[in-house]
Short mmCIF file of C-alpha atoms and ligand atoms in Angstrom, two decimals:
data_model
loop_
_atom_site.label_atom_id
_atom_site.label_comp_id
_atom_site.label_asym_id
_atom_site.label_seq_id
_atom_site.Cartn_x
_atom_site.Cartn_y
_atom_site.Cartn_z
CA MET A 230 -18.25 25.88 -2.37
CA LYS A 231 -14.53 24.75 -2.56
CA TYR A 232 -13.36 21.29 -3.99
CA ILE A 233 -10.27 19.41 -3.46
CA LEU A 234 -8.88 16.93 -6.65
CA ALA A 235 -6.76 13.91 -5.09
CA LEU A 236 -5.48 11.83 -7.73
CA ASP A 237 -4.61 7.77 -6.21
CA GLN A 238 -2.21 6.54 -8.83
CA GLY A 239 -3.44 3.16 -7.96
CA THR A 240 -1.61 -0.59 -8.97
CA THR A 241 -3.37 -0.93 -11.55
CA SER A 242 -5.08 2.51 -12.30
CA CYS A 243 -5.18 6.09 -12.03
CA ARG A 244 -8.37 7.75 -10.42
CA SER A 245 -8.97 11.21 -10.29
CA ILE A 246 -11.35 11.82 -7.04
CA ILE A 247 -13.30 15.65 -6.33
CA PHE A 248 -14.22 15.88 -2.81
CA ASN A 249 -16.88 19.22 -1.83
CA GLU A 250 -15.11 21.23 1.42
CA TYR A 251 -17.15 17.90 3.38
CA PHE A 252 -15.51 15.65 2.51
CA GLU A 253 -18.36 13.92 0.44
CA MET A 254 -16.87 13.03 -3.49
CA ILE A 255 -19.41 14.37 -6.29
CA SER A 256 -17.35 12.86 -9.61
CA MET A 257 -14.89 10.44 -10.06
CA ALA A 258 -12.74 9.19 -13.17
CA GLN A 259 -11.56 6.06 -13.56
CA GLU A 260 -8.38 4.06 -15.89
CA GLU A 261 -6.59 0.98 -16.35
CA PHE A 262 -3.43 0.80 -17.39
CA THR A 263 -0.82 -2.14 -19.27
CA GLN A 264 0.86 -4.68 -16.67
CA ILE A 265 3.72 -5.59 -17.33
CA TYR A 266 5.31 -8.78 -17.48
CA PRO A 267 8.69 -10.24 -18.47
CA HIS A 268 9.66 -12.59 -16.74
CA PRO A 269 7.37 -15.38 -14.08
CA THR A 270 8.09 -12.96 -10.90
CA TRP A 271 8.78 -10.10 -12.43
CA VAL A 272 6.31 -7.05 -12.89
CA GLU A 273 6.72 -3.26 -14.47
CA HIS A 274 4.46 -0.03 -14.98
CA ASP A 275 5.25 2.18 -18.50
CA GLY A 276 5.81 5.56 -16.67
CA GLU A 277 4.81 7.21 -19.67
CA GLU A 278 1.96 5.92 -19.63
CA ILE A 279 1.46 6.11 -16.47
CA LEU A 280 1.03 9.72 -16.56
CA ARG A 281 -1.11 10.34 -19.22
CA THR A 282 -3.41 7.83 -17.90
CA GLN A 283 -3.51 10.43 -15.12
CA ILE A 284 -3.98 12.92 -17.10
CA LYS A 285 -6.57 12.06 -19.01
CA THR A 286 -8.42 10.37 -15.32
CA LEU A 287 -7.61 14.50 -14.08
CA LYS A 288 -9.43 15.79 -17.24
CA ASP A 289 -11.96 13.36 -17.54
CA VAL A 290 -13.49 14.19 -13.74
CA ILE A 291 -13.29 18.20 -14.62
CA LYS A 292 -15.38 17.72 -17.84
CA ARG A 293 -17.53 15.10 -15.99
CA SER A 294 -18.06 17.23 -12.69
CA GLY A 295 -19.01 19.88 -14.45
CA ILE A 296 -17.67 22.05 -12.02
CA ASP A 297 -14.36 25.38 -12.64
CA VAL A 298 -11.71 25.07 -12.00
CA SER A 299 -11.06 28.38 -9.85
CA GLU A 300 -12.44 26.18 -8.00
CA ILE A 301 -10.90 23.13 -6.50
CA SER A 302 -8.72 24.81 -3.60
CA SER A 303 -5.97 22.62 -4.20
CA ILE A 304 -4.19 19.28 -5.06
CA GLY A 305 -3.67 15.92 -3.12
CA ILE A 306 -2.05 13.26 -4.05
CA THR A 307 -1.22 9.13 -3.57
CA ASN A 308 0.72 6.39 -4.81
CA GLN A 309 1.49 2.46 -5.06
CA ARG A 310 4.19 2.97 -2.61
CA GLU A 311 8.62 1.81 -3.14
CA SER A 312 7.07 0.92 -6.96
CA THR A 313 10.32 2.00 -8.99
CA ILE A 314 11.00 4.68 -11.21
CA VAL A 315 13.97 6.35 -13.14
CA TRP A 316 14.10 9.62 -14.79
CA ASP A 317 16.85 11.59 -17.22
CA ARG A 318 16.76 14.91 -15.97
CA GLU A 319 17.93 16.40 -19.03
CA THR A 320 15.57 14.20 -22.34
CA GLY A 321 12.79 13.99 -18.79
CA CYS A 322 12.71 10.11 -20.07
CA PRO A 323 12.62 7.38 -18.27
CA VAL A 324 15.44 5.90 -19.24
CA TYR A 325 13.41 2.16 -17.48
CA ASN A 326 10.24 0.89 -16.94
CA SER A 327 8.82 1.99 -13.70
CA ILE A 328 9.86 -1.86 -11.82
CA VAL A 329 7.02 -1.76 -9.52
CA TRP A 330 6.68 -3.42 -5.44
CA GLN A 331 5.17 -6.69 -6.19
CA CYS A 332 8.40 -7.46 -8.50
CA ARG A 333 10.60 -10.32 -7.02
CA ARG A 334 14.03 -9.29 -9.27
CA THR A 335 15.97 -8.39 -6.48
CA ALA A 336 15.20 -11.15 -4.53
CA ASP A 337 18.93 -12.21 -4.81
CA TYR A 338 21.25 -9.40 -3.63
CA CYS A 339 18.06 -9.53 -0.84
CA ASP A 340 19.70 -12.28 0.70
CA GLU A 341 23.55 -10.84 0.25
CA LEU A 342 22.23 -8.27 2.41
CA GLU A 343 21.43 -9.69 4.91
CA GLU A 344 24.03 -12.48 4.33
CA LYS A 345 26.90 -8.95 4.84
CA GLY A 346 24.93 -8.56 7.83
CA TYR A 347 23.68 -5.94 6.99
CA SER A 348 20.19 -6.31 8.51
CA GLU A 349 20.74 -4.65 11.69
CA TYR A 350 21.52 -1.94 10.60
CA ILE A 351 19.00 -2.06 8.20
CA LYS A 352 15.95 -2.01 10.19
CA ASN A 353 17.48 0.84 12.55
CA THR A 354 17.87 3.18 10.20
CA THR A 355 15.11 2.71 8.52
CA GLY A 356 12.48 0.71 10.32
CA LEU A 357 12.21 -1.97 7.23
CA THR A 358 13.16 -5.44 7.20
CA ILE A 359 15.44 -5.97 4.56
CA ASP A 360 13.10 -7.21 0.76
CA ALA A 361 12.86 -6.45 -2.96
CA TYR A 362 9.61 -5.16 -2.17
CA PHE A 363 11.45 -1.25 -1.52
CA SER A 364 13.08 0.64 -3.77
CA ALA A 365 16.17 0.43 -2.82
CA THR A 366 17.74 -2.46 -4.83
CA LYS A 367 14.82 -1.83 -7.12
CA ILE A 368 17.18 1.57 -8.40
CA LYS A 369 20.21 -0.08 -8.13
CA TRP A 370 18.90 -2.83 -10.88
CA ILE A 371 17.92 -0.08 -13.65
CA LEU A 372 21.37 1.83 -12.45
CA GLU A 373 23.22 -2.28 -13.22
CA ASN A 374 21.36 -3.54 -15.64
CA VAL A 375 20.53 -0.48 -18.20
CA PRO A 376 23.19 0.55 -20.28
CA GLY A 377 24.86 3.94 -19.32
CA ALA A 378 22.19 4.14 -16.70
CA LYS A 379 25.17 4.47 -14.10
CA ALA A 380 27.72 6.52 -15.90
CA LEU A 381 24.68 9.11 -16.78
CA ALA A 382 23.48 8.42 -12.75
CA LYS A 383 27.30 9.16 -11.71
CA GLU A 384 26.78 12.69 -13.56
CA GLY A 385 24.77 13.45 -11.56
CA ARG A 386 21.54 13.92 -14.92
CA LEU A 387 19.74 10.72 -13.46
CA ALA A 388 17.20 11.43 -11.10
CA PHE A 389 14.46 8.48 -9.17
CA GLY A 390 11.58 9.44 -7.64
CA THR A 391 8.10 7.05 -6.36
CA MET A 392 4.98 7.65 -7.77
CA ASP A 393 4.24 10.43 -6.62
CA SER A 394 7.61 12.76 -7.77
CA TRP A 395 7.35 11.07 -11.20
CA LEU A 396 3.73 12.68 -11.34
CA ILE A 397 5.33 15.92 -9.41
CA TYR A 398 7.96 16.28 -11.76
CA ASN A 399 5.75 16.54 -14.70
CA LEU A 400 2.46 17.49 -13.56
CA SER A 401 4.87 20.72 -11.99
CA GLY A 402 5.88 21.12 -15.76
CA LYS A 403 9.52 19.52 -14.49
CA LYS A 404 10.63 21.89 -11.15
CA ASP A 405 10.20 20.23 -8.39
CA HIS A 406 11.38 16.80 -7.72
CA ILE A 407 9.94 15.90 -4.08
CA THR A 408 8.31 13.06 -2.49
CA ASP A 409 7.16 12.77 0.97
CA TYR A 410 8.02 11.98 4.52
CA THR A 411 5.26 8.59 4.25
CA ASN A 412 6.88 7.57 0.84
CA ALA A 413 10.46 8.16 1.34
CA SER A 414 10.48 5.80 4.39
CA ARG A 415 9.54 3.13 2.28
CA THR A 416 12.64 2.94 -0.45
CA MET A 417 15.08 0.82 2.25
CA LEU A 418 17.26 4.17 2.16
CA TYR A 419 15.56 6.74 4.88
CA ASP A 420 16.66 7.39 8.09
CA ILE A 421 13.40 7.59 9.86
CA ASN A 422 14.80 8.50 13.29
CA ASN A 423 16.81 12.05 11.58
CA LEU A 424 14.67 11.90 8.36
CA CYS A 425 17.50 12.47 5.96
CA TRP A 426 17.96 10.27 3.47
CA ASP A 427 21.11 6.97 4.62
CA GLU A 428 24.78 7.92 3.25
CA LYS A 429 25.78 5.08 4.15
CA LEU A 430 22.72 2.96 2.43
CA LEU A 431 23.65 5.07 -0.75
CA GLU A 432 27.01 4.03 -1.08
CA ILE A 433 26.58 0.38 0.19
CA MET A 434 23.91 0.13 -2.60
CA ASP A 435 25.95 2.54 -4.95
CA ILE A 436 23.13 5.56 -5.84
CA PRO A 437 24.00 8.94 -6.24
CA ALA A 438 23.34 11.25 -3.40
CA SER A 439 22.10 13.51 -6.64
CA MET A 440 19.32 11.45 -7.02
CA MET A 441 17.34 10.69 -4.79
CA PRO A 442 14.24 13.64 -4.26
CA THR A 443 13.57 17.07 -1.94
CA VAL A 444 11.35 14.96 1.10
CA VAL A 445 8.84 17.74 1.72
CA SER A 446 6.09 17.02 5.15
CA SER A 447 2.74 14.97 4.01
CA SER A 448 0.94 18.91 4.35
CA GLY A 449 1.87 21.96 3.19
CA GLU A 450 2.39 24.87 0.05
CA LEU A 451 4.33 21.74 -1.64
CA SER A 452 4.16 22.09 -5.82
CA TYR A 453 2.02 23.33 -8.63
CA LEU A 454 0.42 22.36 -11.04
CA ASP A 455 1.46 24.16 -14.14
CA GLU A 456 -0.70 25.89 -16.04
CA SER A 457 -0.82 24.92 -19.74
CA ILE A 458 -2.83 21.19 -18.20
CA LEU A 459 -5.87 22.71 -16.64
CA GLY A 460 -6.25 26.19 -18.26
CA ARG A 461 -4.75 27.43 -14.55
CA SER A 462 -1.93 26.54 -12.21
CA ILE A 463 -3.16 24.89 -9.07
CA PRO A 464 -1.54 24.36 -5.46
CA ILE A 465 -0.45 20.98 -4.84
CA THR A 466 -0.63 20.60 -1.46
CA GLY A 467 -0.75 17.30 0.72
CA ILE A 468 1.30 13.62 -0.03
CA ALA A 469 1.24 10.51 0.93
CA GLY A 470 1.87 7.84 -0.05
CA ASP A 471 -1.44 5.23 0.07
CA GLN A 472 -1.40 2.91 2.77
CA GLN A 473 -0.59 5.83 4.81
CA SER A 474 -3.12 7.91 3.01
CA ALA A 475 -5.84 5.25 3.64
CA LEU A 476 -4.75 5.16 7.62
CA PHE A 477 -4.80 9.40 7.79
CA GLY A 478 -8.61 8.40 5.53
CA GLN A 479 -9.87 6.13 8.38
CA GLY A 480 -9.08 9.43 11.22
CA CYS A 481 -6.30 6.86 12.92
CA VAL A 482 -4.38 10.18 13.89
CA THR A 483 -4.39 9.32 17.87
CA TYR A 484 -2.10 6.48 19.57
CA GLY A 485 -2.58 2.33 18.47
CA ASP A 486 -5.39 3.24 15.69
CA VAL A 487 -5.26 0.88 13.76
CA LYS A 488 -7.03 0.36 10.18
CA ASN A 489 -6.66 -2.65 7.32
CA THR A 490 -6.98 -2.18 3.61
CA TYR A 491 -8.52 -5.40 2.05
CA GLY A 492 -6.95 -4.35 -1.65
CA THR A 493 -5.49 -7.85 -3.46
CA GLY A 494 -2.66 -7.71 -0.37
CA CYS A 495 -3.75 -6.48 3.31
CA PHE A 496 -1.71 -3.44 4.36
CA LEU A 497 -2.16 -2.73 8.27
CA LEU A 498 -1.34 -0.03 9.83
CA ALA A 499 -1.38 1.45 13.21
CA ASN A 500 -0.44 4.68 14.50
CA THR A 501 2.13 5.15 16.76
CA LEU A 502 2.90 8.83 16.49
CA ASP A 503 6.57 10.08 18.03
CA GLU A 504 6.65 6.29 19.55
CA LYS A 505 9.14 4.54 17.20
CA ILE A 506 8.24 1.12 18.05
CA ASP A 507 11.44 -1.03 17.02
CA SER A 508 8.69 -4.46 16.38
CA LYS A 509 9.82 -7.98 17.69
CA CYS A 510 6.74 -9.79 15.58
CA GLY A 511 8.29 -9.24 13.00
CA LEU A 512 6.60 -5.73 11.39
CA VAL A 513 7.76 -2.88 9.74
CA SER A 514 8.26 0.44 11.55
CA THR A 515 7.23 3.55 8.33
CA LEU A 516 6.11 7.45 8.31
CA ALA A 517 2.60 8.07 8.91
CA CYS A 518 0.76 11.55 9.72
CA LYS A 519 0.17 13.21 12.57
CA ASP A 520 -3.35 14.76 13.50
CA ASP A 521 -2.27 18.15 11.40
CA GLY A 522 -0.68 16.30 8.71
CA SER A 523 2.66 16.17 10.74
CA VAL A 524 5.44 13.71 10.23
CA CYS A 525 4.85 11.26 13.49
CA TYR A 526 5.86 6.81 13.21
CA ALA A 527 3.48 3.61 12.77
CA LEU A 528 4.26 0.18 12.01
CA GLU A 529 2.92 -1.86 9.06
CA GLY A 530 2.43 -5.59 8.65
CA SER A 531 1.53 -6.39 5.04
CA VAL A 532 0.05 -8.87 3.24
CA PHE A 533 0.48 -9.83 -0.07
CA ILE A 534 -2.46 -12.21 -1.41
CA ALA A 535 -5.30 -10.99 0.27
CA GLY A 536 -8.37 -10.20 -2.31
CA ALA A 537 -6.47 -11.47 -5.04
CA LEU A 538 -7.29 -15.07 -3.73
CA ILE A 539 -10.14 -14.50 -4.55
CA GLN A 540 -9.07 -13.53 -7.81
CA TRP A 541 -7.75 -16.22 -8.23
CA LEU A 542 -10.85 -18.61 -7.12
CA ARG A 543 -12.35 -16.74 -10.67
CA ASP A 544 -9.51 -17.01 -12.53
CA GLU A 545 -7.41 -19.59 -12.66
CA MET A 546 -9.84 -22.40 -10.56
CA GLY A 547 -12.62 -20.95 -12.45
CA LEU A 548 -14.90 -21.88 -8.88
CA ILE A 549 -16.70 -18.07 -9.30
CA HIS A 550 -17.84 -14.91 -11.63
CA SER A 551 -17.21 -12.97 -9.84
CA ALA A 552 -15.17 -11.50 -6.33
CA ALA A 553 -18.30 -10.78 -5.07
CA GLU A 554 -19.53 -14.29 -5.06
CA SER A 555 -17.58 -15.42 -3.15
CA GLU A 556 -19.72 -14.71 -0.49
CA TYR A 557 -23.08 -16.49 -1.50
CA TYR A 558 -20.76 -19.11 -1.48
CA ALA A 559 -19.55 -19.29 1.38
CA ASN A 560 -22.04 -18.64 2.73
CA LEU A 561 -24.18 -22.39 2.18
CA VAL A 562 -21.59 -23.28 4.88
CA ASP A 563 -20.98 -23.27 8.31
CA GLY A 564 -17.03 -23.66 8.03
CA SER A 565 -14.99 -25.36 6.03
CA ASP A 566 -15.13 -28.08 7.75
CA GLY A 567 -10.79 -29.24 8.19
CA VAL A 568 -10.17 -26.97 5.41
CA TYR A 569 -7.49 -23.92 5.10
CA ILE A 570 -5.90 -22.50 2.51
CA VAL A 571 -2.48 -20.15 3.03
CA PRO A 572 -2.25 -17.92 -0.11
CA ALA A 573 1.67 -18.16 -0.34
CA PHE A 574 1.47 -17.58 -3.83
CA SER A 575 4.22 -14.41 -3.12
CA GLY A 576 6.11 -15.90 -0.46
CA LEU A 577 4.49 -15.24 3.41
CA GLY A 578 5.14 -10.95 4.34
CA ALA A 579 4.55 -9.71 7.01
CA PRO A 580 5.06 -11.74 10.28
CA HIS A 581 6.64 -14.40 8.60
CA TRP A 582 9.12 -13.29 5.23
CA ASP A 583 9.39 -16.44 3.58
CA MET A 584 9.95 -15.10 0.32
CA ARG A 585 10.85 -18.77 -0.52
CA ALA A 586 7.19 -20.55 1.35
CA LYS A 587 4.90 -21.94 -1.52
CA ALA A 588 1.00 -22.21 -1.41
CA ILE A 589 -0.90 -25.41 0.40
CA ILE A 590 -4.38 -26.19 0.73
CA THR A 591 -4.99 -28.76 3.42
CA GLY A 592 -7.14 -30.83 5.74
CA LEU A 593 -9.02 -32.27 1.63
CA SER A 594 -11.25 -34.40 2.65
CA ARG A 595 -14.17 -36.25 0.40
CA GLY A 596 -16.66 -34.79 2.19
CA SER A 597 -15.22 -30.87 0.67
CA ASN A 598 -16.51 -28.97 -2.13
CA LYS A 599 -16.28 -26.13 -3.57
CA ASN A 600 -18.24 -24.10 -0.75
CA HIS A 601 -15.41 -25.22 1.46
CA LEU A 602 -12.52 -24.05 -0.63
CA ILE A 603 -14.08 -20.65 -1.06
CA ARG A 604 -15.03 -20.12 2.61
CA ALA A 605 -11.78 -21.21 3.54
CA SER A 606 -10.20 -18.63 1.08
CA LEU A 607 -11.97 -16.02 2.68
CA GLU A 608 -10.69 -17.41 6.17
CA ALA A 609 -7.09 -16.95 4.80
CA ILE A 610 -7.42 -13.77 4.74
CA ALA A 611 -8.91 -13.20 7.96
CA PHE A 612 -6.39 -15.33 9.42
CA GLN A 613 -3.00 -13.72 8.10
CA LEU A 614 -4.98 -10.35 8.75
CA ASN A 615 -5.41 -11.83 12.71
CA ASP A 616 -1.29 -12.68 12.10
CA LEU A 617 -0.91 -9.24 11.99
CA LEU A 618 -2.90 -7.95 15.16
CA THR A 619 -1.18 -11.03 16.42
CA ALA A 620 2.11 -9.48 16.49
CA LEU A 621 0.28 -5.73 16.49
CA ARG A 622 -1.37 -6.09 20.13
CA GLU A 623 2.44 -7.60 21.28
CA ASP A 624 4.05 -4.85 20.20
CA LEU A 625 2.19 -2.43 21.57
CA GLY A 626 1.94 -4.43 24.79
CA GLU A 627 -2.14 -3.42 24.83
CA ASN A 628 -5.38 -5.36 22.86
CA ILE A 629 -6.90 -3.68 19.72
CA ALA A 630 -10.14 -3.02 20.13
CA VAL A 631 -11.51 -2.56 17.05
CA LEU A 632 -9.81 -2.77 13.97
CA LYS A 633 -10.98 0.45 10.81
CA ALA A 634 -11.27 -1.51 8.01
CA ASP A 635 -11.19 -0.30 4.07
CA GLY A 636 -10.50 -1.43 0.14
CA GLY A 637 -12.99 -2.92 -2.24
CA ALA A 638 -13.74 -6.44 -0.69
CA CYS A 639 -14.27 -5.18 2.71
CA ALA A 640 -18.00 -5.09 1.07
CA ASN A 641 -18.29 -8.90 1.29
CA ASP A 642 -19.59 -8.91 4.67
CA LEU A 643 -18.64 -12.76 5.24
CA LEU A 644 -15.79 -11.26 4.99
CA MET A 645 -16.37 -8.07 7.72
CA GLN A 646 -17.22 -10.53 10.17
CA LEU A 647 -14.90 -13.98 9.89
CA THR A 648 -12.14 -11.30 10.78
CA ALA A 649 -13.97 -10.62 13.49
CA ASP A 650 -14.23 -13.70 14.97
CA ILE A 651 -11.30 -14.96 13.60
CA ALA A 652 -9.34 -11.93 15.44
CA ALA A 653 -11.69 -11.40 18.01
CA ILE A 654 -12.22 -7.83 17.48
CA THR A 655 -15.01 -5.08 16.49
CA VAL A 656 -14.62 -3.99 12.86
CA ASP A 657 -15.55 -0.81 11.38
CA ARG A 658 -16.56 -0.14 7.84
CA PRO A 659 -16.99 3.20 7.14
CA LYS A 660 -19.67 5.07 4.40
CA ASN A 661 -16.67 6.16 2.25
CA ILE A 662 -14.55 2.67 1.96
CA GLU A 663 -12.57 4.95 -0.36
CA SER A 664 -10.16 5.77 2.31
CA THR A 665 -7.41 6.63 0.70
CA ALA A 666 -7.96 9.50 -1.77
CA LEU A 667 -10.23 10.99 1.15
CA GLY A 668 -6.78 11.16 3.04
CA ALA A 669 -4.76 12.77 0.19
CA ALA A 670 -7.82 15.23 -0.09
CA MET A 671 -7.55 15.79 3.55
CA LEU A 672 -3.88 15.83 3.71
CA ALA A 673 -4.57 18.55 0.63
CA ALA A 674 -7.17 20.48 2.63
CA ILE A 675 -4.65 20.94 5.87
CA GLY A 676 -2.13 22.41 3.18
CA CYS A 677 -4.34 24.36 2.01
CA GLY A 678 -5.71 26.23 4.94
CA MET A 679 -8.98 24.71 4.86
CA TYR A 680 -8.70 23.10 7.88
CA ASN A 681 -6.26 23.45 10.24
CA SER A 682 -6.77 19.13 11.25
CA VAL A 683 -8.57 15.86 10.90
CA SER A 684 -10.26 17.09 14.72
CA ASP A 685 -11.97 19.62 12.22
CA MET A 686 -12.85 17.84 10.32
CA PRO A 687 -17.04 16.42 9.61
CA SER A 688 -16.50 12.96 11.66
CA ARG A 689 -16.30 9.89 10.20
CA VAL A 690 -19.58 7.97 9.05
CA THR A 691 -19.50 4.20 10.30
CA ASP A 692 -21.88 1.47 7.69
CA LYS A 693 -21.97 -0.92 10.04
CA LYS A 694 -20.20 -2.73 12.90
CA PHE A 695 -19.07 -6.25 12.92
CA TYR A 696 -18.85 -8.74 16.51
CA ALA A 697 -16.53 -10.85 17.60
CA GLY A 698 -18.30 -14.41 17.75
CA TYR A 699 -17.01 -17.53 18.09
CA SER A 700 -16.26 -18.93 21.71
CA PRO A 701 -12.06 -19.30 23.06
CA GLU A 702 -12.23 -22.47 23.00
CA LYS A 703 -14.32 -22.74 18.76
CA ARG A 704 -11.58 -19.99 18.25
CA GLU A 705 -7.60 -21.81 19.28
CA THR A 706 -8.68 -24.69 17.58
CA LEU A 707 -8.96 -22.77 13.97
CA LEU A 708 -6.08 -21.08 14.72
CA LYS A 709 -3.75 -24.36 15.75
CA GLY A 710 -5.01 -25.47 11.88
CA TRP A 711 -3.95 -21.98 10.52
CA ASN A 712 -0.61 -22.55 12.57
CA GLU A 713 -0.32 -26.27 11.73
CA ALA A 714 -0.33 -25.00 7.74
CA VAL A 715 1.37 -21.84 7.49
CA LYS A 716 4.52 -24.19 8.71
CA MET A 717 3.68 -27.33 5.74
CA CYS A 718 3.89 -24.11 2.87
CA ARG A 719 7.57 -22.28 5.08
CA SER A 720 10.24 -23.00 3.41
CA HIS A 721 12.55 -24.22 6.39
CA GLU A 722 15.44 -22.67 4.36
P1 ADP B 165 -6.21 -2.23 -5.14
O1 ADP B 165 -6.66 -1.32 -4.51
O2 ADP B 165 -4.96 -3.83 -4.40
O3 ADP B 165 -6.54 -3.37 -6.37
P2 ADP B 165 -9.41 -2.99 -4.16
O4 ADP B 165 -9.70 -1.76 -2.61
O5 ADP B 165 -9.63 -2.26 -5.75
O6 ADP B 165 -7.60 -3.56 -4.46
O7 ADP B 165 -9.68 -4.32 -4.60
C1 ADP B 165 -10.14 -5.04 -5.64
C2 ADP B 165 -9.74 -6.64 -4.73
O8 ADP B 165 -10.25 -6.82 -3.43
C3 ADP B 165 -9.71 -7.65 -6.23
O9 ADP B 165 -8.30 -8.47 -5.21
C4 ADP B 165 -10.94 -8.12 -5.38
O10 ADP B 165 -10.95 -10.53 -5.84
C5 ADP B 165 -11.31 -7.75 -4.28
N1 ADP B 165 -12.63 -8.46 -3.94
C6 ADP B 165 -13.37 -7.29 -4.42
N2 ADP B 165 -14.88 -7.22 -4.00
C7 ADP B 165 -14.89 -8.55 -3.46
C8 ADP B 165 -15.46 -8.84 -2.59
N3 ADP B 165 -17.08 -8.58 -2.16
N4 ADP B 165 -15.65 -10.31 -2.07
C9 ADP B 165 -14.00 -10.92 -1.60
N5 ADP B 165 -13.39 -9.89 -2.74
C10 ADP B 165 -13.71 -8.75 -3.26
#
């Protein structure tokens, strides 16, 4: 038996998972790391801590599994996307903490880019809507705010990377400075038409091209784990940003295949293969993987607050003790009785893109109780997802019948059923909901020659399907209420 090691560098934790050649999970190690909030809307991570944590889980999982290092054929890496780290090539040390994807510190500069009329150019070149979420403005912030950084960058001493680059630089014994297409496409500096860094955007943001990693395929002989780490060199043959990795892990490699990851936020992606679709409805275009791991396009919509709303009910409101309890209370009522919650805690993402919208609760009556609020929260996740699916259906010009679900919150059956009802779609939940790590392992398996493509691999197994049950009238009434609530929370800039 041969094994594959998947490294999943997430937003709150690092995980290492060993899969066998049938993609069965053999062993897992996970460890959280510190979230740093220097200001209310700023989020940072310590790059050195992430590296230490990732290496610790890597060593732990091998110990736990009892597998000999020589039995590991290859390594796949998947990571939180967009989060930005800049390091000095001479010392190998970061010049600043990693600025996390959630961080809003560059929102004003994004407004400036928009005012200067760059929206269309950026959309056409990178596929993205200007937002503080993506890496470009975070790199600019570091160069402008860390003393001496700009001068070092101009001398060619500084390197930029997303977490995949940072990990591989260190895991390869500081030999390789690379990233893959899927991660590059989230920087707002990468030309997804011509597959190269865009010189004009680098110039606009005053970022030296020498900082940028070499962009490689998501699958192939990409780098090597230095033998100092496990006593043996192991090829790194798969890399993908977490959402594209989950898309691949769900086997979404046919045109129009759609998955949603229900985590802190919701991330909906549809594979569009060779077709780069210019969304008219607030989605972004990004790079993803085809059946054989080669590069292709996808449409993406992200909602910032989904599972995080359930955490808020637990931690700030004290209405539940655990996220899983939300299902129990929401099931005690058969509807939310006109209550709507729009969780715009950090503005609204796709398809509305309103950085300054504020969260609201509407439709309260004297009879509204805790159960209604909890149910309205689960419904809010489903409504947001429906907004993304409506945009996607319009952009693709076709109906989407099936949504493949994964992520922590997809364990909630009621949430899956509400998605099916509200979005009029069949929700298909797989047995293995660890799609993100699975995708990285699948890419690595192709990269090391174990398989040629997803079609050759053991097929994905469905755990449960949820079918749409609302009448068109009921759905329409509910959507009307939701749309009114969204209108009320908009900033009307
Ligand atoms: P991430 O990778 O974004 O950290 P996970 O995929 O681990 O997130 O999912 C965790 C999120 O899912 C949390 O925000 C949590 O509130 C939510 N969650 C987990 N289990 C449930 C559940 N049974 N019902 C509703 N939400 C849940």
